[in-house]
Amino acid sequence: MPNENENKCADKNLDRRRFLKSAAVGAAGLALSSCSSSSFQAFFQDHFREMDKDELLSTLKRMEEEYSKKYGKKFTVSAEAPIDETLFGYGLDISRCIGCRRCVYACVEENNQSRDPQIHWISVLRFKKGDKWMDLENSTKYYDPEKVPEDGYFYVPIACQQCENPPCTKVCPVQATWKEPDGIVVVDYNWCIGCRYCMAACPYGARHFNLTDPGLPAEEVNPKTHYLGNRPRPRGVVEKCTFCIQRTRKGLYPACSEICPMGARKFGNILDPESEIRYLIDKKRVFRLKEDLNTLPKFYYFI
Ligand code: SF4
Ligand code: SF4
């Protein structure tokens, strides 16, 4: 009778974990044998969606200890679950946006994005008045935010559109990215192998790759994190906006909507007929980017 390991090796449909267990243990086992027990446990942890309660709790605790030690601050890593009967949606009033980019920097701070090299999950695109703004190629993100608003221009902030039909999740060969029941598209950074297929599939340029170790100064780090959101990322994984999952699943607004001085950003539960976002969708003339692709964004622009 073949033992369990031999059965796994015989399985033609090797998933990532099995692949790591079988192929990599042989090749990388020697290297790992010199790693800390924390790295060793991280290497063998299950996919987020496959962890049982005990494994999840011990994984969160291990991460909290690791990050607290690394950054010299007490970290919390939550795994706050989606709220029942909730589908998050975002609204952006283009006529109010002045292109100041405060949302960009609030997002960087809240979500622990790399300062050097810079990673920005939000881009603010500038268009000439009269140009078709649905045509993103007509825009630039290189303008001086000190001089806004500029005569003859308007601004369109863009980030992950949290598509209801996301092309990025379908191409991931190891299911490291998926859509949650509240509509947020997430990434398990421990599971991502950095192949970047999802970046190629995203029509909005919303995914970002950590080519090198993220430059995240200890004094600037935000220690309140979520496993699927703003916890520190390693080199070689893809990351993206999660509608501030660590805040919004606790009933708070995303950092970008809270900071906006013009009140241009609206957020809420699309399924709640009394919500502001639902009012906007029902009553205003709303647009979604690249609607023809059938990605069904939950990010609504209105004027
Ligand atoms: S903070 Fe508000 S006004 Fe400023 S760029 Fe962002 S959305 Fe526009
Ligand atoms: S880079 Fe994207 S497609 Fe590749 S493993 Fe990571 S999440 Fe999946």
PDB file of C-alpha atoms and ligand atoms in Angstrom:
ATOM      1  CA  MET A   1       0.000   0.000   0.000  1.00  0.00           C
ATOM      2  CA  PRO A   2       1.404   3.420  -0.910  1.00  0.00           C
ATOM      3  CA  ASN A   3       1.667   5.745   2.053  1.00  0.00           C
ATOM      4  CA  GLU A   4      -0.053   9.152   2.186  1.00  0.00           C
ATOM      5  CA  ASN A   5       2.942  11.031   0.829  1.00  0.00           C
ATOM      6  CA  GLU A   6       3.293   8.701  -2.139  1.00  0.00           C
ATOM      7  CA  ASN A   7      -0.391   9.205  -2.920  1.00  0.00           C
ATOM      8  CA  LYS A   8       0.123  12.976  -2.900  1.00  0.00           C
ATOM      9  CA  CYS A   9       3.086  12.701  -5.236  1.00  0.00           C
ATOM     10  CA  ALA A  10       1.020  10.597  -7.605  1.00  0.00           C
ATOM     11  CA  ASP A  11      -1.731  13.198  -7.766  1.00  0.00           C
ATOM     12  CA  LYS A  12      -1.553  14.861 -11.187  1.00  0.00           C
ATOM     13  CA  ASN A  13      -3.565  17.868  -9.953  1.00  0.00           C
ATOM     14  CA  LEU A  14      -0.998  19.151  -7.534  1.00  0.00           C
ATOM     15  CA  ASP A  15      -2.205  22.250  -5.773  1.00  0.00           C
ATOM     16  CA  ARG A  16       0.250  24.805  -4.442  1.00  0.00           C
ATOM     17  CA  ARG A  17       0.423  23.358  -0.952  1.00  0.00           C
ATOM     18  CA  ARG A  18       1.066  19.879  -2.222  1.00  0.00           C
ATOM     19  CA  PHE A  19       3.553  21.262  -4.679  1.00  0.00           C
ATOM     20  CA  LEU A  20       5.418  23.016  -1.898  1.00  0.00           C
ATOM     21  CA  LYS A  21       5.243  19.953   0.293  1.00  0.00           C
ATOM     22  CA  SER A  22       6.476  17.581  -2.355  1.00  0.00           C
ATOM     23  CA  ALA A  23       8.675  19.448  -4.834  1.00  0.00           C
ATOM     24  CA  ALA A  24       9.928  22.250  -2.657  1.00  0.00           C
ATOM     25  CA  VAL A  25      10.624  20.184   0.414  1.00  0.00           C
ATOM     26  CA  GLY A  26      13.187  18.292  -1.596  1.00  0.00           C
ATOM     27  CA  ALA A  27      14.782  21.341  -3.149  1.00  0.00           C
ATOM     28  CA  ALA A  28      14.215  24.000  -0.537  1.00  0.00           C
ATOM     29  CA  GLY A  29      14.017  21.864   2.557  1.00  0.00           C
ATOM     30  CA  LEU A  30      17.705  22.264   3.220  1.00  0.00           C
ATOM     31  CA  ALA A  31      17.450  26.037   2.998  1.00  0.00           C
ATOM     32  CA  LEU A  32      14.375  26.092   5.225  1.00  0.00           C
ATOM     33  CA  SER A  33      16.003  23.958   7.842  1.00  0.00           C
ATOM     34  CA  SER A  34      18.071  27.000   8.758  1.00  0.00           C
ATOM     35  CA  CYS A  35      14.986  29.305   8.952  1.00  0.00           C
ATOM     36  CA  SER A  36      13.247  30.439  12.146  1.00  0.00           C
ATOM     37  CA  SER A  37      10.311  28.337  13.306  1.00  0.00           C
ATOM     38  CA  SER A  38       8.025  31.274  12.391  1.00  0.00           C
ATOM     39  CA  SER A  39       9.163  31.207   8.728  1.00  0.00           C
ATOM     40  CA  PHE A  40       8.839  27.449   8.728  1.00  0.00           C
ATOM     41  CA  GLN A  41       5.242  27.631   9.993  1.00  0.00           C
ATOM     42  CA  ALA A  42       4.409  30.382   7.477  1.00  0.00           C
ATOM     43  CA  PHE A  43       5.742  28.221   4.648  1.00  0.00           C
ATOM     44  CA  PHE A  44       3.454  25.352   5.544  1.00  0.00           C
ATOM     45  CA  GLN A  45       0.326  27.220   6.611  1.00  0.00           C
ATOM     46  CA  ASP A  46      -2.936  26.435   4.850  1.00  0.00           C
ATOM     47  CA  HIS A  47      -4.832  28.648   2.427  1.00  0.00           C
ATOM     48  CA  PHE A  48      -6.840  31.232   4.396  1.00  0.00           C
ATOM     49  CA  ARG A  49     -10.118  29.659   3.330  1.00  0.00           C
ATOM     50  CA  GLU A  50      -9.025  26.185   4.375  1.00  0.00           C
ATOM     51  CA  MET A  51      -7.796  26.998   7.867  1.00  0.00           C
ATOM     52  CA  ASP A  52      -9.855  25.708  10.775  1.00  0.00           C
ATOM     53  CA  LYS A  53     -10.457  27.976  13.766  1.00  0.00           C
ATOM     54  CA  ASP A  54      -7.427  26.745  15.720  1.00  0.00           C
ATOM     55  CA  GLU A  55      -5.037  27.113  12.791  1.00  0.00           C
ATOM     56  CA  LEU A  56      -6.394  30.573  12.008  1.00  0.00           C
ATOM     57  CA  LEU A  57      -5.994  31.751  15.615  1.00  0.00           C
ATOM     58  CA  SER A  58      -2.446  30.427  15.885  1.00  0.00           C
ATOM     59  CA  THR A  59      -1.554  31.955  12.481  1.00  0.00           C
ATOM     60  CA  LEU A  60      -2.890  35.378  13.521  1.00  0.00           C
ATOM     61  CA  LYS A  61      -0.999  35.156  16.822  1.00  0.00           C
ATOM     62  CA  ARG A  62       2.223  34.190  15.065  1.00  0.00           C
ATOM     63  CA  MET A  63       1.855  37.129  12.661  1.00  0.00           C
ATOM     64  CA  GLU A  64       1.114  39.570  15.475  1.00  0.00           C
ATOM     65  CA  GLU A  65       4.275  38.473  17.291  1.00  0.00           C
ATOM     66  CA  GLU A  66       6.380  38.599  14.123  1.00  0.00           C
ATOM     67  CA  TYR A  67       5.202  42.090  13.087  1.00  0.00           C
ATOM     68  CA  SER A  68       5.354  43.461  16.653  1.00  0.00           C
ATOM     69  CA  LYS A  69       8.960  42.347  16.898  1.00  0.00           C
ATOM     70  CA  LYS A  70       9.887  43.649  13.460  1.00  0.00           C
ATOM     71  CA  TYR A  71       8.306  47.106  13.837  1.00  0.00           C
ATOM     72  CA  GLY A  72       8.601  47.584  17.627  1.00  0.00           C
ATOM     73  CA  LYS A  73       4.843  48.275  18.007  1.00  0.00           C
ATOM     74  CA  LYS A  74       2.023  46.083  19.292  1.00  0.00           C
ATOM     75  CA  PHE A  75       0.266  44.690  16.202  1.00  0.00           C
ATOM     76  CA  THR A  76      -3.207  43.271  15.846  1.00  0.00           C
ATOM     77  CA  VAL A  77      -4.010  41.056  12.857  1.00  0.00           C
ATOM     78  CA  SER A  78      -7.742  40.384  12.686  1.00  0.00           C
ATOM     79  CA  ALA A  79      -9.701  38.131  10.395  1.00  0.00           C
ATOM     80  CA  GLU A  80     -12.974  40.001  10.804  1.00  0.00           C
ATOM     81  CA  ALA A  81     -15.566  38.105   8.727  1.00  0.00           C
ATOM     82  CA  PRO A  82     -17.945  39.693   6.195  1.00  0.00           C
ATOM     83  CA  ILE A  83     -21.093  41.228   7.675  1.00  0.00           C
ATOM     84  CA  ASP A  84     -24.315  39.390   6.735  1.00  0.00           C
ATOM     85  CA  GLU A  85     -26.544  40.933   4.071  1.00  0.00           C
ATOM     86  CA  THR A  86     -23.814  43.360   3.024  1.00  0.00           C
ATOM     87  CA  LEU A  87     -22.401  44.115  -0.395  1.00  0.00           C
ATOM     88  CA  PHE A  88     -20.071  47.095  -0.334  1.00  0.00           C
ATOM     89  CA  GLY A  89     -20.208  49.784  -3.000  1.00  0.00           C
ATOM     90  CA  TYR A  90     -18.346  53.044  -3.575  1.00  0.00           C
ATOM     91  CA  GLY A  91     -19.512  56.272  -5.156  1.00  0.00           C
ATOM     92  CA  LEU A  92     -17.372  59.146  -6.425  1.00  0.00           C
ATOM     93  CA  ASP A  93     -18.714  62.561  -7.349  1.00  0.00           C
ATOM     94  CA  ILE A  94     -16.461  63.707 -10.186  1.00  0.00           C
ATOM     95  CA  SER A  95     -17.821  67.235 -10.085  1.00  0.00           C
ATOM     96  CA  ARG A  96     -16.547  67.634  -6.525  1.00  0.00           C
ATOM     97  CA  CYS A  97     -13.074  66.068  -6.833  1.00  0.00           C
ATOM     98  CA  ILE A  98     -10.333  68.738  -6.964  1.00  0.00           C
ATOM     99  CA  GLY A  99      -7.456  66.321  -7.565  1.00  0.00           C
ATOM    100  CA  CYS A 100      -5.677  67.105  -4.278  1.00  0.00           C
ATOM    101  CA  ARG A 101      -4.573  63.465  -3.822  1.00  0.00           C
ATOM    102  CA  ARG A 102      -5.223  63.453  -0.086  1.00  0.00           C
ATOM    103  CA  CYS A 103      -7.080  60.185  -0.623  1.00  0.00           C
ATOM    104  CA  VAL A 104      -3.943  58.673  -2.184  1.00  0.00           C
ATOM    105  CA  TYR A 105      -1.775  59.455   0.833  1.00  0.00           C
ATOM    106  CA  ALA A 106      -4.436  58.517   3.410  1.00  0.00           C
ATOM    107  CA  CYS A 107      -4.641  55.155   1.651  1.00  0.00           C
ATOM    108  CA  VAL A 108      -0.849  54.721   1.740  1.00  0.00           C
ATOM    109  CA  GLU A 109      -0.760  55.392   5.483  1.00  0.00           C
ATOM    110  CA  GLU A 110      -3.774  53.300   6.412  1.00  0.00           C
ATOM    111  CA  ASN A 111      -2.818  50.328   4.283  1.00  0.00           C
ATOM    112  CA  ASN A 112       0.920  50.157   4.922  1.00  0.00           C
ATOM    113  CA  GLN A 113       1.939  50.656   1.297  1.00  0.00           C
ATOM    114  CA  SER A 114       5.618  50.788   0.460  1.00  0.00           C
ATOM    115  CA  ARG A 115       7.099  54.310   0.625  1.00  0.00           C
ATOM    116  CA  ASP A 116      10.264  53.342  -1.178  1.00  0.00           C
ATOM    117  CA  PRO A 117       9.714  52.109  -3.819  1.00  0.00           C
ATOM    118  CA  GLN A 118       6.378  53.935  -3.860  1.00  0.00           C
ATOM    119  CA  ILE A 119       3.211  51.913  -4.240  1.00  0.00           C
ATOM    120  CA  HIS A 120      -0.130  53.732  -4.545  1.00  0.00           C
ATOM    121  CA  TRP A 121      -3.365  51.789  -4.663  1.00  0.00           C
ATOM    122  CA  ILE A 122      -5.242  54.944  -5.746  1.00  0.00           C
ATOM    123  CA  SER A 123      -4.256  56.965  -8.813  1.00  0.00           C
ATOM    124  CA  VAL A 124      -5.856  60.335  -9.516  1.00  0.00           C
ATOM    125  CA  LEU A 125      -6.096  60.830 -13.264  1.00  0.00           C
ATOM    126  CA  ARG A 126      -6.297  64.295 -14.780  1.00  0.00           C
ATOM    127  CA  PHE A 127      -8.342  64.922 -17.939  1.00  0.00           C
ATOM    128  CA  LYS A 128      -8.779  68.004 -20.106  1.00  0.00           C
ATOM    129  CA  LYS A 129     -12.329  69.320 -19.977  1.00  0.00           C
ATOM    130  CA  GLY A 130     -14.029  68.267 -23.179  1.00  0.00           C
ATOM    131  CA  ASP A 131     -12.033  65.039 -23.441  1.00  0.00           C
ATOM    132  CA  LYS A 132     -13.817  61.744 -23.069  1.00  0.00           C
ATOM    133  CA  TRP A 133     -12.988  60.659 -19.514  1.00  0.00           C
ATOM    134  CA  MET A 134     -14.137  57.116 -20.102  1.00  0.00           C
ATOM    135  CA  ASP A 135     -11.088  56.800 -22.313  1.00  0.00           C
ATOM    136  CA  LEU A 136      -8.374  56.390 -19.677  1.00  0.00           C
ATOM    137  CA  GLU A 137      -5.659  56.762 -22.303  1.00  0.00           C
ATOM    138  CA  ASN A 138      -6.559  60.477 -22.542  1.00  0.00           C
ATOM    139  CA  SER A 139      -5.442  61.052 -18.964  1.00  0.00           C
ATOM    140  CA  THR A 140      -2.238  61.707 -17.026  1.00  0.00           C
ATOM    141  CA  LYS A 141      -1.446  61.136 -13.383  1.00  0.00           C
ATOM    142  CA  TYR A 142       1.588  63.425 -13.548  1.00  0.00           C
ATOM    143  CA  TYR A 143       0.446  66.865 -12.469  1.00  0.00           C
ATOM    144  CA  ASP A 144       1.291  69.104  -9.528  1.00  0.00           C
ATOM    145  CA  PRO A 145      -1.196  68.489  -6.674  1.00  0.00           C
ATOM    146  CA  GLU A 146      -0.093  71.797  -5.105  1.00  0.00           C
ATOM    147  CA  LYS A 147      -1.682  73.676  -8.005  1.00  0.00           C
ATOM    148  CA  VAL A 148      -5.126  72.095  -8.073  1.00  0.00           C
ATOM    149  CA  PRO A 149      -7.807  72.643  -9.088  1.00  0.00           C
ATOM    150  CA  GLU A 150      -6.466  73.770 -12.484  1.00  0.00           C
ATOM    151  CA  ASP A 151      -8.574  75.673 -15.002  1.00  0.00           C
ATOM    152  CA  GLY A 152      -9.662  73.501 -17.896  1.00  0.00           C
ATOM    153  CA  TYR A 153      -9.103  70.141 -16.168  1.00  0.00           C
ATOM    154  CA  PHE A 154     -11.047  67.626 -14.104  1.00  0.00           C
ATOM    155  CA  TYR A 155      -9.926  64.657 -12.018  1.00  0.00           C
ATOM    156  CA  VAL A 156     -10.939  61.009 -11.765  1.00  0.00           C
ATOM    157  CA  PRO A 157      -9.532  58.941  -8.873  1.00  0.00           C
ATOM    158  CA  ILE A 158      -9.288  55.243  -9.679  1.00  0.00           C
ATOM    159  CA  ALA A 159      -8.449  52.122  -7.637  1.00  0.00           C
ATOM    160  CA  CYS A 160      -9.654  48.532  -7.563  1.00  0.00           C
ATOM    161  CA  GLN A 161     -13.214  48.533  -8.859  1.00  0.00           C
ATOM    162  CA  GLN A 162     -14.143  45.446  -6.745  1.00  0.00           C
ATOM    163  CA  CYS A 163     -15.763  43.853  -9.787  1.00  0.00           C
ATOM    164  CA  GLU A 164     -18.716  41.590  -9.239  1.00  0.00           C
ATOM    165  CA  ASN A 165     -17.336  39.547 -12.140  1.00  0.00           C
ATOM    166  CA  PRO A 166     -13.573  39.968 -11.582  1.00  0.00           C
ATOM    167  CA  PRO A 167     -11.248  38.753 -14.359  1.00  0.00           C
ATOM    168  CA  CYS A 168      -8.226  38.802 -12.000  1.00  0.00           C
ATOM    169  CA  THR A 169      -9.437  36.018  -9.714  1.00  0.00           C
ATOM    170  CA  LYS A 170     -10.194  33.657 -12.585  1.00  0.00           C
ATOM    171  CA  VAL A 171      -6.635  33.542 -13.894  1.00  0.00           C
ATOM    172  CA  CYS A 172      -4.831  32.900 -10.602  1.00  0.00           C
ATOM    173  CA  PRO A 173      -3.261  29.439 -10.910  1.00  0.00           C
ATOM    174  CA  VAL A 174      -3.180  28.875  -7.137  1.00  0.00           C
ATOM    175  CA  GLN A 175      -6.464  30.533  -6.039  1.00  0.00           C
ATOM    176  CA  ALA A 176      -4.521  33.098  -4.018  1.00  0.00           C
ATOM    177  CA  THR A 177      -7.118  35.751  -4.852  1.00  0.00           C
ATOM    178  CA  TRP A 178     -10.904  35.638  -4.704  1.00  0.00           C
ATOM    179  CA  LYS A 179     -14.068  37.652  -4.134  1.00  0.00           C
ATOM    180  CA  GLU A 180     -15.490  37.629  -0.590  1.00  0.00           C
ATOM    181  CA  PRO A 181     -19.262  37.480   0.158  1.00  0.00           C
ATOM    182  CA  ASP A 182     -19.310  41.251   0.846  1.00  0.00           C
ATOM    183  CA  GLY A 183     -17.910  41.837  -2.654  1.00  0.00           C
ATOM    184  CA  ILE A 184     -14.319  42.692  -1.659  1.00  0.00           C
ATOM    185  CA  VAL A 185     -11.652  41.100  -3.875  1.00  0.00           C
ATOM    186  CA  VAL A 186      -8.810  39.927  -1.623  1.00  0.00           C
ATOM    187  CA  VAL A 187      -5.365  38.321  -1.831  1.00  0.00           C
ATOM    188  CA  ASP A 188      -3.830  35.772   0.559  1.00  0.00           C
ATOM    189  CA  TYR A 189      -0.237  37.075   0.506  1.00  0.00           C
ATOM    190  CA  ASN A 190       1.045  33.822   1.974  1.00  0.00           C
ATOM    191  CA  TRP A 191      -0.432  31.929  -0.911  1.00  0.00           C
ATOM    192  CA  CYS A 192       0.459  34.278  -3.794  1.00  0.00           C
ATOM    193  CA  ILE A 193       3.361  33.011  -5.921  1.00  0.00           C
ATOM    194  CA  GLY A 194       3.881  36.365  -7.674  1.00  0.00           C
ATOM    195  CA  CYS A 195       3.217  35.138 -11.220  1.00  0.00           C
ATOM    196  CA  ARG A 196       1.345  38.417 -11.983  1.00  0.00           C
ATOM    197  CA  TYR A 197      -1.306  36.803 -14.198  1.00  0.00           C
ATOM    198  CA  CYS A 198      -3.893  38.746 -12.199  1.00  0.00           C
ATOM    199  CA  MET A 199      -2.170  42.043 -13.020  1.00  0.00           C
ATOM    200  CA  ALA A 200      -2.345  41.250 -16.708  1.00  0.00           C
ATOM    201  CA  ALA A 201      -6.034  40.351 -16.395  1.00  0.00           C
ATOM    202  CA  CYS A 202      -7.110  43.491 -14.489  1.00  0.00           C
ATOM    203  CA  PRO A 203      -8.432  46.085 -16.980  1.00  0.00           C
ATOM    204  CA  TYR A 204      -8.048  48.892 -14.415  1.00  0.00           C
ATOM    205  CA  GLY A 205      -4.340  48.553 -13.529  1.00  0.00           C
ATOM    206  CA  ALA A 206      -5.435  48.158  -9.919  1.00  0.00           C
ATOM    207  CA  ARG A 207      -2.994  45.463  -8.812  1.00  0.00           C
ATOM    208  CA  HIS A 208       0.548  46.213  -7.683  1.00  0.00           C
ATOM    209  CA  PHE A 209       3.574  43.972  -7.375  1.00  0.00           C
ATOM    210  CA  ASN A 210       6.212  44.130  -4.647  1.00  0.00           C
ATOM    211  CA  LEU A 211       9.294  43.690  -6.766  1.00  0.00           C
ATOM    212  CA  THR A 212      11.562  44.366  -3.771  1.00  0.00           C
ATOM    213  CA  ASP A 213      11.053  44.367  -0.016  1.00  0.00           C
ATOM    214  CA  PRO A 214       8.435  47.059   0.723  1.00  0.00           C
ATOM    215  CA  GLY A 215      10.014  50.152   2.302  1.00  0.00           C
ATOM    216  CA  LEU A 216       7.794  50.648   5.317  1.00  0.00           C
ATOM    217  CA  PRO A 217       9.393  52.768   8.078  1.00  0.00           C
ATOM    218  CA  ALA A 218       8.607  51.433  11.579  1.00  0.00           C
ATOM    219  CA  GLU A 219       7.534  54.887  12.796  1.00  0.00           C
ATOM    220  CA  GLU A 220       4.923  55.131  10.011  1.00  0.00           C
ATOM    221  CA  VAL A 221       3.485  51.631  10.172  1.00  0.00           C
ATOM    222  CA  ASN A 222      -0.225  51.192  11.014  1.00  0.00           C
ATOM    223  CA  PRO A 223      -0.378  48.294  13.495  1.00  0.00           C
ATOM    224  CA  LYS A 224      -4.170  47.734  13.230  1.00  0.00           C
ATOM    225  CA  THR A 225      -4.375  45.215  10.427  1.00  0.00           C
ATOM    226  CA  HIS A 226      -6.450  42.519   8.750  1.00  0.00           C
ATOM    227  CA  TYR A 227      -5.064  39.254   7.382  1.00  0.00           C
ATOM    228  CA  LEU A 228      -6.605  39.962   3.951  1.00  0.00           C
ATOM    229  CA  GLY A 229      -5.859  43.669   3.921  1.00  0.00           C
ATOM    230  CA  ASN A 230      -3.225  45.997   5.277  1.00  0.00           C
ATOM    231  CA  ARG A 231      -0.876  43.641   7.126  1.00  0.00           C
ATOM    232  CA  PRO A 232       2.748  44.079   5.969  1.00  0.00           C
ATOM    233  CA  ARG A 233       3.451  42.334   2.685  1.00  0.00           C
ATOM    234  CA  PRO A 234       6.619  40.482   1.736  1.00  0.00           C
ATOM    235  CA  ARG A 235       8.586  40.911  -1.484  1.00  0.00           C
ATOM    236  CA  GLY A 236       7.215  39.089  -4.542  1.00  0.00           C
ATOM    237  CA  VAL A 237       3.453  39.298  -3.935  1.00  0.00           C
ATOM    238  CA  VAL A 238       0.621  41.274  -5.473  1.00  0.00           C
ATOM    239  CA  GLU A 239      -1.517  43.699  -3.460  1.00  0.00           C
ATOM    240  CA  LYS A 240      -4.505  45.977  -4.070  1.00  0.00           C
ATOM    241  CA  CYS A 241      -7.261  48.123  -2.539  1.00  0.00           C
ATOM    242  CA  THR A 242      -9.676  46.162  -0.335  1.00  0.00           C
ATOM    243  CA  PHE A 243     -12.117  49.000   0.462  1.00  0.00           C
ATOM    244  CA  CYS A 244     -10.116  49.195   3.756  1.00  0.00           C
ATOM    245  CA  ILE A 245     -11.382  45.769   4.842  1.00  0.00           C
ATOM    246  CA  GLN A 246      -9.851  46.293   8.307  1.00  0.00           C
ATOM    247  CA  ARG A 247     -12.076  49.353   8.800  1.00  0.00           C
ATOM    248  CA  THR A 248     -15.225  48.726   6.795  1.00  0.00           C
ATOM    249  CA  ARG A 249     -15.962  45.326   8.328  1.00  0.00           C
ATOM    250  CA  LYS A 250     -16.003  47.162  11.660  1.00  0.00           C
ATOM    251  CA  GLY A 251     -18.530  49.700  10.395  1.00  0.00           C
ATOM    252  CA  LEU A 252     -16.004  52.474   9.664  1.00  0.00           C
ATOM    253  CA  TYR A 253     -15.566  54.347   6.379  1.00  0.00           C
ATOM    254  CA  PRO A 254     -12.531  53.704   4.179  1.00  0.00           C
ATOM    255  CA  ALA A 255      -9.636  56.053   4.964  1.00  0.00           C
ATOM    256  CA  CYS A 256      -9.910  57.733   1.531  1.00  0.00           C
ATOM    257  CA  SER A 257     -13.545  58.675   1.995  1.00  0.00           C
ATOM    258  CA  GLU A 258     -12.929  59.978   5.506  1.00  0.00           C
ATOM    259  CA  ILE A 259     -10.076  62.271   4.400  1.00  0.00           C
ATOM    260  CA  CYS A 260     -11.653  63.766   1.271  1.00  0.00           C
ATOM    261  CA  PRO A 261     -12.042  67.529   1.942  1.00  0.00           C
ATOM    262  CA  MET A 262     -14.695  67.866  -0.761  1.00  0.00           C
ATOM    263  CA  GLY A 263     -17.037  65.081   0.358  1.00  0.00           C
ATOM    264  CA  ALA A 264     -16.579  63.564  -3.087  1.00  0.00           C
ATOM    265  CA  ARG A 265     -16.380  59.993  -1.805  1.00  0.00           C
ATOM    266  CA  LYS A 266     -19.389  57.949  -0.688  1.00  0.00           C
ATOM    267  CA  PHE A 267     -19.412  54.413   0.652  1.00  0.00           C
ATOM    268  CA  GLY A 268     -21.947  51.931   1.945  1.00  0.00           C
ATOM    269  CA  ASN A 269     -24.007  48.783   1.654  1.00  0.00           C
ATOM    270  CA  ILE A 270     -25.632  48.465  -1.758  1.00  0.00           C
ATOM    271  CA  LEU A 271     -28.158  45.984  -0.348  1.00  0.00           C
ATOM    272  CA  ASP A 272     -29.488  48.531   2.162  1.00  0.00           C
ATOM    273  CA  PRO A 273     -32.257  50.527   0.419  1.00  0.00           C
ATOM    274  CA  GLU A 274     -31.809  53.318   2.999  1.00  0.00           C
ATOM    275  CA  SER A 275     -28.062  53.782   2.372  1.00  0.00           C
ATOM    276  CA  GLU A 276     -26.510  56.821   0.720  1.00  0.00           C
ATOM    277  CA  ILE A 277     -24.741  54.689  -1.878  1.00  0.00           C
ATOM    278  CA  ARG A 278     -28.027  53.083  -2.848  1.00  0.00           C
ATOM    279  CA  TYR A 279     -29.672  56.499  -3.140  1.00  0.00           C
ATOM    280  CA  LEU A 280     -26.904  57.619  -5.495  1.00  0.00           C
ATOM    281  CA  ILE A 281     -27.149  54.506  -7.652  1.00  0.00           C
ATOM    282  CA  ASP A 282     -30.936  54.784  -7.857  1.00  0.00           C
ATOM    283  CA  LYS A 283     -31.271  58.553  -8.349  1.00  0.00           C
ATOM    284  CA  LYS A 284     -28.094  59.835 -10.028  1.00  0.00           C
ATOM    285  CA  ARG A 285     -26.666  59.314 -13.455  1.00  0.00           C
ATOM    286  CA  VAL A 286     -23.912  56.848 -12.627  1.00  0.00           C
ATOM    287  CA  PHE A 287     -21.081  55.491 -14.785  1.00  0.00           C
ATOM    288  CA  ARG A 288     -18.849  52.519 -14.346  1.00  0.00           C
ATOM    289  CA  LEU A 289     -15.442  52.247 -15.981  1.00  0.00           C
ATOM    290  CA  LYS A 290     -15.119  49.959 -19.016  1.00  0.00           C
ATOM    291  CA  GLU A 291     -18.703  48.753 -18.656  1.00  0.00           C
ATOM    292  CA  ASP A 292     -18.460  46.947 -21.985  1.00  0.00           C
ATOM    293  CA  LEU A 293     -16.117  44.357 -20.427  1.00  0.00           C
ATOM    294  CA  ASN A 294     -18.918  42.988 -18.227  1.00  0.00           C
ATOM    295  CA  THR A 295     -16.704  43.201 -15.135  1.00  0.00           C
ATOM    296  CA  LEU A 296     -19.583  44.849 -13.223  1.00  0.00           C
ATOM    297  CA  PRO A 297     -17.577  47.196 -10.956  1.00  0.00           C
ATOM    298  CA  LYS A 298     -19.026  48.145  -7.581  1.00  0.00           C
ATOM    299  CA  PHE A 299     -17.349  51.536  -7.933  1.00  0.00           C
ATOM    300  CA  TYR A 300     -19.805  54.114  -9.279  1.00  0.00           C
ATOM    301  CA  TYR A 301     -18.844  57.514 -10.687  1.00  0.00           C
ATOM    302  CA  PHE A 302     -21.468  60.225 -10.842  1.00  0.00           C
ATOM    303  CA  ILE A 303     -21.709  63.919 -11.637  1.00  0.00           C
TER     304      ILE A 303
HETATM  305  S1  SF4 B   1      -9.239  63.577  -1.556  1.00  0.00           S
HETATM  306 FE1  SF4 B   1     -11.220  63.940  -2.568  1.00  0.00          FE
HETATM  307  S2  SF4 B   1     -10.919  65.838  -3.740  1.00  0.00           S
HETATM  308 FE2  SF4 B   1      -8.860  65.092  -3.198  1.00  0.00          FE
HETATM  309  S3  SF4 B   1      -8.256  63.840  -5.009  1.00  0.00           S
HETATM  310 FE3  SF4 B   1      -9.178  62.416  -3.537  1.00  0.00          FE
HETATM  311  S4  SF4 B   1     -11.371  62.317  -4.135  1.00  0.00           S
HETATM  312 FE4  SF4 B   1     -10.474  64.121  -5.155  1.00  0.00          FE
HETATM  313  S1  SF4 B   2       0.373  37.160  -8.738  1.00  0.00           S
HETATM  314 FE1  SF4 B   2      -1.884  37.188  -8.892  1.00  0.00          FE
HETATM  315  S2  SF4 B   2      -2.383  35.444 -10.238  1.00  0.00           S
HETATM  316 FE2  SF4 B   2      -0.253  35.128  -9.513  1.00  0.00          FE
HETATM  317  S3  SF4 B   2      -0.464  33.908  -7.627  1.00  0.00           S
HETATM  318 FE3  SF4 B   2      -0.447  36.048  -6.950  1.00  0.00          FE
HETATM  319  S4  SF4 B   2      -2.648  36.591  -6.853  1.00  0.00           S
HETATM  320 FE4  SF4 B   2      -2.505  34.703  -8.103  1.00  0.00          FE
END
